[in-house]
mmCIF file of C-alpha atoms (C1' of nucleotides) in Angstrom:
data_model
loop_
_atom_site.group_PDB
_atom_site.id
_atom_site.type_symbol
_atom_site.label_atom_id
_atom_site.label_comp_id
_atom_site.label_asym_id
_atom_site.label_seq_id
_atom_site.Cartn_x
_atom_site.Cartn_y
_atom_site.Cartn_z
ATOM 1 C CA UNK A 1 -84.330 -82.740 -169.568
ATOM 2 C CA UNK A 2 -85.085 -83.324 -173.416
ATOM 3 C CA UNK A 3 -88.258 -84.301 -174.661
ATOM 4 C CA UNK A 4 -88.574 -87.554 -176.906
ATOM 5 C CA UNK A 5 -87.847 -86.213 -181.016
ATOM 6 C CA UNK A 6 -90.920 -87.602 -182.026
ATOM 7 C CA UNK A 7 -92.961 -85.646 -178.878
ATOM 8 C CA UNK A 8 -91.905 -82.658 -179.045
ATOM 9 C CA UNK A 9 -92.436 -80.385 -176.451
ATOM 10 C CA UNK A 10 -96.033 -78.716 -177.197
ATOM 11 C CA UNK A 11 -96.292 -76.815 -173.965
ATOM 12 C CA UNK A 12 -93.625 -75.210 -174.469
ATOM 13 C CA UNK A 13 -94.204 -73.883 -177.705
ATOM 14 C CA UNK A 14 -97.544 -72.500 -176.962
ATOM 15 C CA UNK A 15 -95.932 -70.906 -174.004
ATOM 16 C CA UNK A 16 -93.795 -69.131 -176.159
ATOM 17 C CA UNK A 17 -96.702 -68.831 -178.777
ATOM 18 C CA UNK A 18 -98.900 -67.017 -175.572
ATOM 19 C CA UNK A 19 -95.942 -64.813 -174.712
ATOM 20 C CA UNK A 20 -95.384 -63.598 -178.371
ATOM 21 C CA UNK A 21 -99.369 -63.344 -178.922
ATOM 22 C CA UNK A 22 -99.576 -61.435 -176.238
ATOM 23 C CA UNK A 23 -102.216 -64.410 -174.513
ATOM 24 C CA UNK A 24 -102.486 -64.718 -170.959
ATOM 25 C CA UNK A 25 -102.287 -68.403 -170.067
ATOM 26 C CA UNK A 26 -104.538 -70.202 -168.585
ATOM 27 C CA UNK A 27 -104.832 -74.376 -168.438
ATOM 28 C CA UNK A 28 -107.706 -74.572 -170.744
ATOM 29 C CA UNK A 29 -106.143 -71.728 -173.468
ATOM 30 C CA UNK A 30 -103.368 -74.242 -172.988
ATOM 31 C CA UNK A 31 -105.595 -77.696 -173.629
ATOM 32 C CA UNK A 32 -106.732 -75.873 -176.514
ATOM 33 C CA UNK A 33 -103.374 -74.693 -178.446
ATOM 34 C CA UNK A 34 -101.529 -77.892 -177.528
ATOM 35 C CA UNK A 35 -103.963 -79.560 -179.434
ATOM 36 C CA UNK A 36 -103.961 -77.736 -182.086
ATOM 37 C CA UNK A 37 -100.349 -76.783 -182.345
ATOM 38 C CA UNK A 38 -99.347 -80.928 -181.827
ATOM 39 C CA UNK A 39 -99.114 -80.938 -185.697
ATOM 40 C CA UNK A 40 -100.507 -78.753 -188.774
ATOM 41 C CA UNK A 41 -104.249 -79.511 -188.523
ATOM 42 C CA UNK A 42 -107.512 -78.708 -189.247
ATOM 43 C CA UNK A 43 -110.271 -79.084 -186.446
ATOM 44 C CA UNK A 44 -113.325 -77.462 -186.002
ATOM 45 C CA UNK A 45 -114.657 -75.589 -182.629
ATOM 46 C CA UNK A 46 -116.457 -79.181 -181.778
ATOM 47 C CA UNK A 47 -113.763 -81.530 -182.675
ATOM 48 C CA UNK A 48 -111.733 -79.437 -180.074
ATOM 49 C CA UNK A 49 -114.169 -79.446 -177.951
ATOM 50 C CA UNK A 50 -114.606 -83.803 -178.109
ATOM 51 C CA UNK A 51 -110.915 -84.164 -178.064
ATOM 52 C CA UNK A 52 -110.029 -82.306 -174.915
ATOM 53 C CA UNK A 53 -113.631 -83.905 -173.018
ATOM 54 C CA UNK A 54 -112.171 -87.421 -174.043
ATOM 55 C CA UNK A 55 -108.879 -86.520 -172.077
ATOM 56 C CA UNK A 56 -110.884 -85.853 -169.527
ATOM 57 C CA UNK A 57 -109.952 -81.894 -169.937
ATOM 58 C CA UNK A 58 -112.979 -80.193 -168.020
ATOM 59 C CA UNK A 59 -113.463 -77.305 -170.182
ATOM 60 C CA UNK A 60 -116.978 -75.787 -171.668
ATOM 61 C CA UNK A 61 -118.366 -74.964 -175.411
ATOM 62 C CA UNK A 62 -117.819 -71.053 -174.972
ATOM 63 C CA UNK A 63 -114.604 -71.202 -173.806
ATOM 64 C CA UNK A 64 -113.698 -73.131 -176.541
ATOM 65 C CA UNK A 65 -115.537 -71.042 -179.040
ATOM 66 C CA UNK A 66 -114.273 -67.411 -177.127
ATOM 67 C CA UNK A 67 -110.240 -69.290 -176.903
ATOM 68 C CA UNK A 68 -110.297 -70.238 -180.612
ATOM 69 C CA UNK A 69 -111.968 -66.227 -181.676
ATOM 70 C CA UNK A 70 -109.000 -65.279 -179.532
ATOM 71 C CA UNK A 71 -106.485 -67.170 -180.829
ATOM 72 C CA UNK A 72 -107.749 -66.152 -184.340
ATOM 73 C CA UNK A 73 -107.955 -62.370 -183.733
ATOM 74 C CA UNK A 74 -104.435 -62.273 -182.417
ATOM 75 C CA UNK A 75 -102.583 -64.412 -185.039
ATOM 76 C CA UNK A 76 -102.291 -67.745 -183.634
ATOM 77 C CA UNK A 77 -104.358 -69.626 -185.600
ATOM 78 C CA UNK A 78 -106.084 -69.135 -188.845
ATOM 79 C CA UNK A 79 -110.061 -69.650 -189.385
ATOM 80 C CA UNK A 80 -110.954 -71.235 -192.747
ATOM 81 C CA UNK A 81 -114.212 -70.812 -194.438
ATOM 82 C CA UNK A 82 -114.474 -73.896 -196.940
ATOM 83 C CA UNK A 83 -117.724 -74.485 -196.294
ATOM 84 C CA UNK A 84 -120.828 -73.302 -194.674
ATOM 85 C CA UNK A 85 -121.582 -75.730 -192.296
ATOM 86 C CA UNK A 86 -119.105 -74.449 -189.866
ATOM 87 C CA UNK A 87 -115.850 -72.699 -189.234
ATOM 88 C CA UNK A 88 -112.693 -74.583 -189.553
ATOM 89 C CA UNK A 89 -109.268 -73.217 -187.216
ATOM 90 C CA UNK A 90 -106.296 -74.103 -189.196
ATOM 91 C CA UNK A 91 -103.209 -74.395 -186.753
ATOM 92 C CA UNK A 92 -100.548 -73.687 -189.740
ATOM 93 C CA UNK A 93 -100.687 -69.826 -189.808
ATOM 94 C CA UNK A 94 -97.699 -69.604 -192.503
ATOM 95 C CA UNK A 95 -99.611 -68.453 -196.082
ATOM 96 C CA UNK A 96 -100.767 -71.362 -197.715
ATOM 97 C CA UNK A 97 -103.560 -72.948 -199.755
ATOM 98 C CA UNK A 98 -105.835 -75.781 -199.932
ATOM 99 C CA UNK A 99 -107.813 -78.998 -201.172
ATOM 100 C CA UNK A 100 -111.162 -79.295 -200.278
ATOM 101 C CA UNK A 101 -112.093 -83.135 -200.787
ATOM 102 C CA UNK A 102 -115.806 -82.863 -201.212
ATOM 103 C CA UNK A 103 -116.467 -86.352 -200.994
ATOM 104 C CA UNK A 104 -114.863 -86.621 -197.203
ATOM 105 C CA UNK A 105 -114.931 -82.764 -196.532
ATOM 106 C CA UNK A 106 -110.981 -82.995 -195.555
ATOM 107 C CA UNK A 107 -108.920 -80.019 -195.967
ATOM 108 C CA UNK A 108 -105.293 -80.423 -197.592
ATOM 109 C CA UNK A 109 -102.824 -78.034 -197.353
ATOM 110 C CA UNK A 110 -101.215 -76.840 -200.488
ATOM 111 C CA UNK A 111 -97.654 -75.503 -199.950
ATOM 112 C CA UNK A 112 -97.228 -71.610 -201.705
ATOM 113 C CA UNK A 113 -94.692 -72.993 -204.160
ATOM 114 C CA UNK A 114 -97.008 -75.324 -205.435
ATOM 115 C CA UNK A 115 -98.963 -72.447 -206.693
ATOM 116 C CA UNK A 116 -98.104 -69.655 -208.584
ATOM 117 C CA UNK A 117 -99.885 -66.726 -210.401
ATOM 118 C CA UNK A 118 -98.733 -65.005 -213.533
ATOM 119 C CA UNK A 119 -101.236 -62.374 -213.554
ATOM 120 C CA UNK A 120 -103.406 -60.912 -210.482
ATOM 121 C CA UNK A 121 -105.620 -58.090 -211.159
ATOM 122 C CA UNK A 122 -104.849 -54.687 -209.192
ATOM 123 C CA UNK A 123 -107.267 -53.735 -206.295
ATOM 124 C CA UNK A 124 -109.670 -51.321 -207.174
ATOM 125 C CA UNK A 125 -108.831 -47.802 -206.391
ATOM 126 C CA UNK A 126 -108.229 -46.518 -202.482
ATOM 127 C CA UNK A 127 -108.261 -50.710 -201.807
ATOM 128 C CA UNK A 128 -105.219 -52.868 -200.797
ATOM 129 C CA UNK A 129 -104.842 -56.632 -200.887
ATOM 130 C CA UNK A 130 -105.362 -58.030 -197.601
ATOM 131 C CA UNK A 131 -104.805 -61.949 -198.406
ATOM 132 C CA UNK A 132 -104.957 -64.898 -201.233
ATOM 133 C CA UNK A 133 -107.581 -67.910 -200.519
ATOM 134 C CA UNK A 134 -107.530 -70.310 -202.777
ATOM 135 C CA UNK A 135 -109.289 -73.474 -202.420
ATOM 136 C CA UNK A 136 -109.180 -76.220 -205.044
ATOM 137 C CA UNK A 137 -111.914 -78.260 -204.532
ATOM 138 C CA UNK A 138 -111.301 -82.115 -205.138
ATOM 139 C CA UNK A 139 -113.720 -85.185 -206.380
ATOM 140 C CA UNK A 140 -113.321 -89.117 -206.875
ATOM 141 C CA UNK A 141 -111.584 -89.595 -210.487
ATOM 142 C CA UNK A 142 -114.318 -91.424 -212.023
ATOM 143 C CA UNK A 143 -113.435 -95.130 -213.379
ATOM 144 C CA UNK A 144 -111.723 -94.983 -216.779
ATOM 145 C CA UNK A 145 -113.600 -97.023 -219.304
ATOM 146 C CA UNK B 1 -143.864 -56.820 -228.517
ATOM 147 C CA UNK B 2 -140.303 -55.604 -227.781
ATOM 148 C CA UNK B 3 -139.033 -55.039 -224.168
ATOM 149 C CA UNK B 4 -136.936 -51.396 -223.918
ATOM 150 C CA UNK B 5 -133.221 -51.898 -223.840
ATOM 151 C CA UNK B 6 -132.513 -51.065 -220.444
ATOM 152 C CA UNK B 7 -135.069 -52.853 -219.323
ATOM 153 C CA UNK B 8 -134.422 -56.440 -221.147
ATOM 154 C CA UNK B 9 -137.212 -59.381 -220.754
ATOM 155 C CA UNK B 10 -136.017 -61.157 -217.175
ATOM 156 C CA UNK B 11 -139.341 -62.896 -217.053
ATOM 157 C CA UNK B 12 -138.449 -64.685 -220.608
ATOM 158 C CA UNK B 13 -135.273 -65.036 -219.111
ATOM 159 C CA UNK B 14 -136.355 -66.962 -216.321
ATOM 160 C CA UNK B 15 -138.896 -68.855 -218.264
ATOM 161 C CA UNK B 16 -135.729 -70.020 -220.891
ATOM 162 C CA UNK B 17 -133.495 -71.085 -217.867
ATOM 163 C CA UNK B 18 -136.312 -72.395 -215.872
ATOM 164 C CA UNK B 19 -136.880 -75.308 -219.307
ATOM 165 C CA UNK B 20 -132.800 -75.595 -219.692
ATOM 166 C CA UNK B 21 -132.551 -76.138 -216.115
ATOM 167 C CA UNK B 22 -135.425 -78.865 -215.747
ATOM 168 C CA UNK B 23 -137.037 -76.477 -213.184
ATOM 169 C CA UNK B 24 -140.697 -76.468 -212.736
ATOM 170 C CA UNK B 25 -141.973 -73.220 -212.521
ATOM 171 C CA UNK B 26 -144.101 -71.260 -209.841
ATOM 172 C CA UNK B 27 -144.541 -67.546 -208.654
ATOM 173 C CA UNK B 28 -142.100 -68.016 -205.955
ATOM 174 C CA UNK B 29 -139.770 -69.404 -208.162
ATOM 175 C CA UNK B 30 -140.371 -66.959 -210.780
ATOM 176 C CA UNK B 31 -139.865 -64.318 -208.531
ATOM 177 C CA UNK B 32 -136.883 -64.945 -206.691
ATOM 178 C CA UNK B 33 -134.889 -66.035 -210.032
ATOM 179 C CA UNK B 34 -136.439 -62.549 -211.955
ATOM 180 C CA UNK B 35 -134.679 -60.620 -208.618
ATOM 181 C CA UNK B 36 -131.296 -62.873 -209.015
ATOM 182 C CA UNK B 37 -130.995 -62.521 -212.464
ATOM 183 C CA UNK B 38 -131.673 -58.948 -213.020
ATOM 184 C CA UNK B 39 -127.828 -58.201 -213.351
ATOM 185 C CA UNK B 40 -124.947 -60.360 -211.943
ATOM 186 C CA UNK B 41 -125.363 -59.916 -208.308
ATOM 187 C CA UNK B 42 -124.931 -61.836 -204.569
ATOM 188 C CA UNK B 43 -127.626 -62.038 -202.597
ATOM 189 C CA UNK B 44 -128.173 -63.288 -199.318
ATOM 190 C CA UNK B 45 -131.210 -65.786 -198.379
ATOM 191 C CA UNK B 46 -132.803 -63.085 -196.016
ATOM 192 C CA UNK B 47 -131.707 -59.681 -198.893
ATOM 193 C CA UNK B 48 -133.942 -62.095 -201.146
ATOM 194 C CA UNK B 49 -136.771 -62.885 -198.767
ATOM 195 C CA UNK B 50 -136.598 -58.866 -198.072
ATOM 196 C CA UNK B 51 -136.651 -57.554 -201.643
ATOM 197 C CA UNK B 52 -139.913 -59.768 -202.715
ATOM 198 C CA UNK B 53 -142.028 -58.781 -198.968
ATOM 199 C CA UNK B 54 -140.752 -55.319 -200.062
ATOM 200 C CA UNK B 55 -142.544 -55.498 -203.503
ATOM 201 C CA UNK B 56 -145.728 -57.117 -202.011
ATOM 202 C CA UNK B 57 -144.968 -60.956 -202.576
ATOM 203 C CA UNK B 58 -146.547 -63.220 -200.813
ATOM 204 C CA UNK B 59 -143.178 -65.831 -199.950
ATOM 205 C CA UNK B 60 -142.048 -67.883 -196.995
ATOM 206 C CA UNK B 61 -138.741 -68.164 -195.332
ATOM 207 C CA UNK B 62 -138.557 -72.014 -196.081
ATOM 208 C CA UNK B 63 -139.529 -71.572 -200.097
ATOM 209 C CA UNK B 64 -136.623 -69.045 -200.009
ATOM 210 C CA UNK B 65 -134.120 -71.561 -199.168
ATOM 211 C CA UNK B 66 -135.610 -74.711 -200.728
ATOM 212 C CA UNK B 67 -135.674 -72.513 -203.835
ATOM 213 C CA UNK B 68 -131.819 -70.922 -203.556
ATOM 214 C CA UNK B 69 -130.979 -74.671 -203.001
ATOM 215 C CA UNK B 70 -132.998 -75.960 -206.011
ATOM 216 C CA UNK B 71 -131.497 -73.656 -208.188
ATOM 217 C CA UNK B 72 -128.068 -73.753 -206.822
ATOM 218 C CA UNK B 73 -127.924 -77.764 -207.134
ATOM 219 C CA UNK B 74 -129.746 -77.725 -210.808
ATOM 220 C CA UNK B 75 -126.726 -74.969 -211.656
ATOM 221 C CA UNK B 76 -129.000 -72.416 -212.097
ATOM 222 C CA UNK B 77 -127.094 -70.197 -209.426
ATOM 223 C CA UNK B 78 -123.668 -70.605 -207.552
ATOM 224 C CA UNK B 79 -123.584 -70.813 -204.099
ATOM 225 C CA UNK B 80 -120.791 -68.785 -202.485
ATOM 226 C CA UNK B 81 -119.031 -69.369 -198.904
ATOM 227 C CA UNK B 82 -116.862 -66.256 -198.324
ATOM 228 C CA UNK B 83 -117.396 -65.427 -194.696
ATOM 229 C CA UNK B 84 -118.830 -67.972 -191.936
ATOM 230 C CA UNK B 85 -121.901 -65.875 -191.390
ATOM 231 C CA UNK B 86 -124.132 -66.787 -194.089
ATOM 232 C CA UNK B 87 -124.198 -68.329 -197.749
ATOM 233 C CA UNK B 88 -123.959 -65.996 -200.604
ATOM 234 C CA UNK B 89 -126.168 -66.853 -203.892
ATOM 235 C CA UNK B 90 -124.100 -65.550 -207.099
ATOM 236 C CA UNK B 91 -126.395 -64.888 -210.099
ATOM 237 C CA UNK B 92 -123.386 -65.196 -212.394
ATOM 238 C CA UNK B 93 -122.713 -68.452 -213.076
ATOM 239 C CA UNK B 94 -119.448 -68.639 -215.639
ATOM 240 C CA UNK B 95 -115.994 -69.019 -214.408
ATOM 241 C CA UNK B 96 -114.979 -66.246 -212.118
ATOM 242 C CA UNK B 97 -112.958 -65.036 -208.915
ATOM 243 C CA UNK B 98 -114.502 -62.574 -206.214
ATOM 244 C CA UNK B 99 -112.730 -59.831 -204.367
ATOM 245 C CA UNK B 100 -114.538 -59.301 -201.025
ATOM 246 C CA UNK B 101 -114.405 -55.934 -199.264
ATOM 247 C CA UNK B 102 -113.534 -56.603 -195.649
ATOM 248 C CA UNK B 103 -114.411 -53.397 -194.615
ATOM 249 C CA UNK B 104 -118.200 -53.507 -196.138
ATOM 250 C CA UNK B 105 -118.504 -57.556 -196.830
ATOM 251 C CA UNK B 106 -119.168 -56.511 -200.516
ATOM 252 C CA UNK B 107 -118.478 -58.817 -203.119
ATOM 253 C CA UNK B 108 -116.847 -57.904 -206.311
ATOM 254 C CA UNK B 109 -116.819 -59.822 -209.396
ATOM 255 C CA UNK B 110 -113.230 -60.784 -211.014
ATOM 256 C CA UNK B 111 -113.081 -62.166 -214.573
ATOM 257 C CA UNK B 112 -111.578 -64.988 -215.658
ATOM 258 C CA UNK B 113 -108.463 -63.321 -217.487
ATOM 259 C CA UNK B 114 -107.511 -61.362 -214.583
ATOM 260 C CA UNK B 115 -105.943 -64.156 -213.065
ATOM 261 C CA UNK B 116 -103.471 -66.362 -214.647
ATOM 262 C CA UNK B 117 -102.048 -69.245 -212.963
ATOM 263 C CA UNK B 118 -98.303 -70.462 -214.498
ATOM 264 C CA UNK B 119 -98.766 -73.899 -211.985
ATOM 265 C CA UNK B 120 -101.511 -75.451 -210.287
ATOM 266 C CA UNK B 121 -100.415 -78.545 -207.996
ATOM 267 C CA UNK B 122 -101.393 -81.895 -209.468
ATOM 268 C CA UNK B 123 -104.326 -83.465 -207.551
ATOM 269 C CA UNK B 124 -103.698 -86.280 -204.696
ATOM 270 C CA UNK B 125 -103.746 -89.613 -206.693
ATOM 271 C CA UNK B 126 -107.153 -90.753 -207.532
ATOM 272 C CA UNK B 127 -108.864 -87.102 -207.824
ATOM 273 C CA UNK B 128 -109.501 -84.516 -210.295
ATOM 274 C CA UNK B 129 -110.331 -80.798 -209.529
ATOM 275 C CA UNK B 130 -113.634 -80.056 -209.222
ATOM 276 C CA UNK B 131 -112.934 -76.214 -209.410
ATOM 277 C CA UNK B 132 -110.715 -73.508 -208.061
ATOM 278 C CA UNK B 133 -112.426 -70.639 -205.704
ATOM 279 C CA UNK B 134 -110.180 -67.955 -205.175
ATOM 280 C CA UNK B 135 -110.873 -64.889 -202.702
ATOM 281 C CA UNK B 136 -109.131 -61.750 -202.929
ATOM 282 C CA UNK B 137 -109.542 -60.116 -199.354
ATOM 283 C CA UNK B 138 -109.286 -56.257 -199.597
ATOM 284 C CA UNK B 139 -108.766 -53.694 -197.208
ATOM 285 C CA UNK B 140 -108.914 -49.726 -197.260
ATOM 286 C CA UNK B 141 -105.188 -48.211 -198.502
ATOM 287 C CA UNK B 142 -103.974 -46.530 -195.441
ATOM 288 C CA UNK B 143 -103.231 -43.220 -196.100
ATOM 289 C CA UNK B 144 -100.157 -42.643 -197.221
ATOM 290 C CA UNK B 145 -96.922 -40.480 -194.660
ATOM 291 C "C1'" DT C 1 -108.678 -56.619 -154.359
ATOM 292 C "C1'" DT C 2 -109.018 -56.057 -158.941
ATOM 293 C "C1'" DC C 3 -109.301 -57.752 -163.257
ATOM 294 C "C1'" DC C 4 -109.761 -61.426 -166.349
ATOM 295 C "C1'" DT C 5 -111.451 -66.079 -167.426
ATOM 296 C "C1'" DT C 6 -114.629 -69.818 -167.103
ATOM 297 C "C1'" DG C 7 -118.955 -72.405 -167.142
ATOM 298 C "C1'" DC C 8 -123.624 -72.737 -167.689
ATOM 299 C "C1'" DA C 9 -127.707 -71.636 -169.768
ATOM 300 C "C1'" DA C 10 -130.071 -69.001 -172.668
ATOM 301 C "C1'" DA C 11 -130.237 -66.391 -176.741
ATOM 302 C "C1'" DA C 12 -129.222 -65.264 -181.505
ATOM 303 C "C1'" DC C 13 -128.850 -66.551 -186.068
ATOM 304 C "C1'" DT C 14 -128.903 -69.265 -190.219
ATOM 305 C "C1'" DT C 15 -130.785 -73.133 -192.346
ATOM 306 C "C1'" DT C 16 -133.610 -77.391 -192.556
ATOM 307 C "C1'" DT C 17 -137.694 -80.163 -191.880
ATOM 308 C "C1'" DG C 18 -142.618 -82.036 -190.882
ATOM 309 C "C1'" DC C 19 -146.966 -81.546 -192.229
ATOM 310 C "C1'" DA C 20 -151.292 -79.635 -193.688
ATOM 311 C "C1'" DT C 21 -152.719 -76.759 -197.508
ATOM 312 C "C1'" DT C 22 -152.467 -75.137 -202.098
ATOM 313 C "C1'" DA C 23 -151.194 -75.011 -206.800
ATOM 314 C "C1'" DA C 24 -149.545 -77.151 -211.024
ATOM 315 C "C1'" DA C 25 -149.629 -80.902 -214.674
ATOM 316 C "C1'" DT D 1 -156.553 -86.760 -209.951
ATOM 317 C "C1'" DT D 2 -152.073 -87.128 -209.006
ATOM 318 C "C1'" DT D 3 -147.974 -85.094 -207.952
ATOM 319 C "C1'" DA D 4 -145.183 -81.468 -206.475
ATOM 320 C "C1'" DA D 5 -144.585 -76.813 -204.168
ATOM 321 C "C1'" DT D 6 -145.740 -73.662 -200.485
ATOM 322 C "C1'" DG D 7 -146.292 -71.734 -195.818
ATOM 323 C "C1'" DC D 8 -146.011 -72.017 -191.168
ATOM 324 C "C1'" DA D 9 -144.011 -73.364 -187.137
ATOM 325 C "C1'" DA D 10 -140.902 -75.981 -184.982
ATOM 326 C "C1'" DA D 11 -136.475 -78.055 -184.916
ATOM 327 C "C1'" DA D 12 -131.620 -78.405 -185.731
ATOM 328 C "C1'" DG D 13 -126.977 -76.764 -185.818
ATOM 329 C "C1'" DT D 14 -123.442 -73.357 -184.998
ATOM 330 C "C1'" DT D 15 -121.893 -69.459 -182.548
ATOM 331 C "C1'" DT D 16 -122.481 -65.636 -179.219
ATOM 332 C "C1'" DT D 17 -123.715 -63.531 -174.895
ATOM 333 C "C1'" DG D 18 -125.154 -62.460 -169.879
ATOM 334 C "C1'" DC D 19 -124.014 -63.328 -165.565
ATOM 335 C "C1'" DA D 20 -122.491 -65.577 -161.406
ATOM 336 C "C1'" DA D 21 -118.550 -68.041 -159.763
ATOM 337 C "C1'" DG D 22 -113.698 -69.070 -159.851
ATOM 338 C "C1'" DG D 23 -108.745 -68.043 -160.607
ATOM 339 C "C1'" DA D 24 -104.624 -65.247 -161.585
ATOM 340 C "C1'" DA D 25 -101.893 -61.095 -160.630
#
DNA sequence: TTCCTTGCAAAACTTTTGCATTAAA
DNA sequence: TTTAATGCAAAAGTTTTGCAAGGAA
């Protein structure tokens, strides 16, 4: 049985996601990374929360916020701090980049290739580099005139 | 009068920014800027409220903040978000990068010339780059087998 | 049974706000 | 005198935690 090509099969993958993560499954863990693994996204721990409550998921604030700290700690997802309002989980965990629109707040993702550094200064002494954020922020062009 | 070397004239400092800025001065004001820009530092809202109790100044919570915000908005400061927990004030306000320690949530100070980028990606159509944060995570070197 | 997960409520924490008081222009 | 800044307490918003109940192995 073969899922539609424009539906892919999300349970599936976050089965497979759980198994390699070393997760133990349970239906809301699942609610919460087939939402987030439907497509590379950008939600925060309330927008989850909303989504899965509007398909009538029965499923409460901690979970969500102790599932997504999970999810984070073991690899699955990535949390984002753009701004300091509140955390953002970021369900594209390959290295990347982003816009920040700061008009609308959206996050864009910005593809490694698109960026590249010709110089990078060494880590100071006894210190390795652990990761790259880079966020470009973005604003309205103003008219030309 | 001449201030001693080591010891250079913050309150004239202050005082100078304070008219540049368009910043009305007070105490509270005074204070919390003289603390910021002693050297190029981050501070927290609560390190800041600390320091001036510490030193017997009479300050509220709420003046903290509305002041950190006043001066971060007028350009006076730079407002930093590098982990969810809490906003980071930066007393250095040119063009810059940041290494933060994972290990001790210190923040480090990377000039300008220490990172070189040979391509940038071209804004969505319609916006312009309103600046580029970068964070350079950093962990201890595991010792070496 | 045993261990882990969930839900609820409460707590913790950072930051903002309303309002009376105080200080600055 | 007129306007703006401060302090206090309370509120708001996000995230964490304690604990009893429920579910999986």
């Amino acid at each position: 049985m073969e899922s539609h090509p424009s539906v892919p099969d999300v349970s599936a993958l976050c089965a497979k996601r759980f198994s390699d993560f070393g997760i133990r499954p349970t239906a809301q863990r699942m609610q919460i990374a087939s939402l987030l693994l439907a497509a590379p996204q950008h939600l925060s721990a309330e927008q989850i929360l909303a989504c899965l409550r509007a398909t009538g998921a029965r499923v409460s604030k901690a979970t969500v916020y102790n599932t997504l700290n999970l999810f984070a700690s073991r690899g699955l997802i990535r949390q984002l701090c753009v701004d300091g309002a509140r955390a953002w989980f970021d369900s594209n965990i390959g290295p990347h980049y982003h816009f920040h629109d700061l008009d609308s707040g959206r996050l864009i993702d910005v593809p490694i290739p698109d960026v590249q550094f010709s110089r990078l200064p060494p880590p100071p002494p006894g210190m390795e580099m652990a990761g790259i954020d880079l966020v470009i922020r973005l604003r309205k062009k103003p008219a030309e005139g």
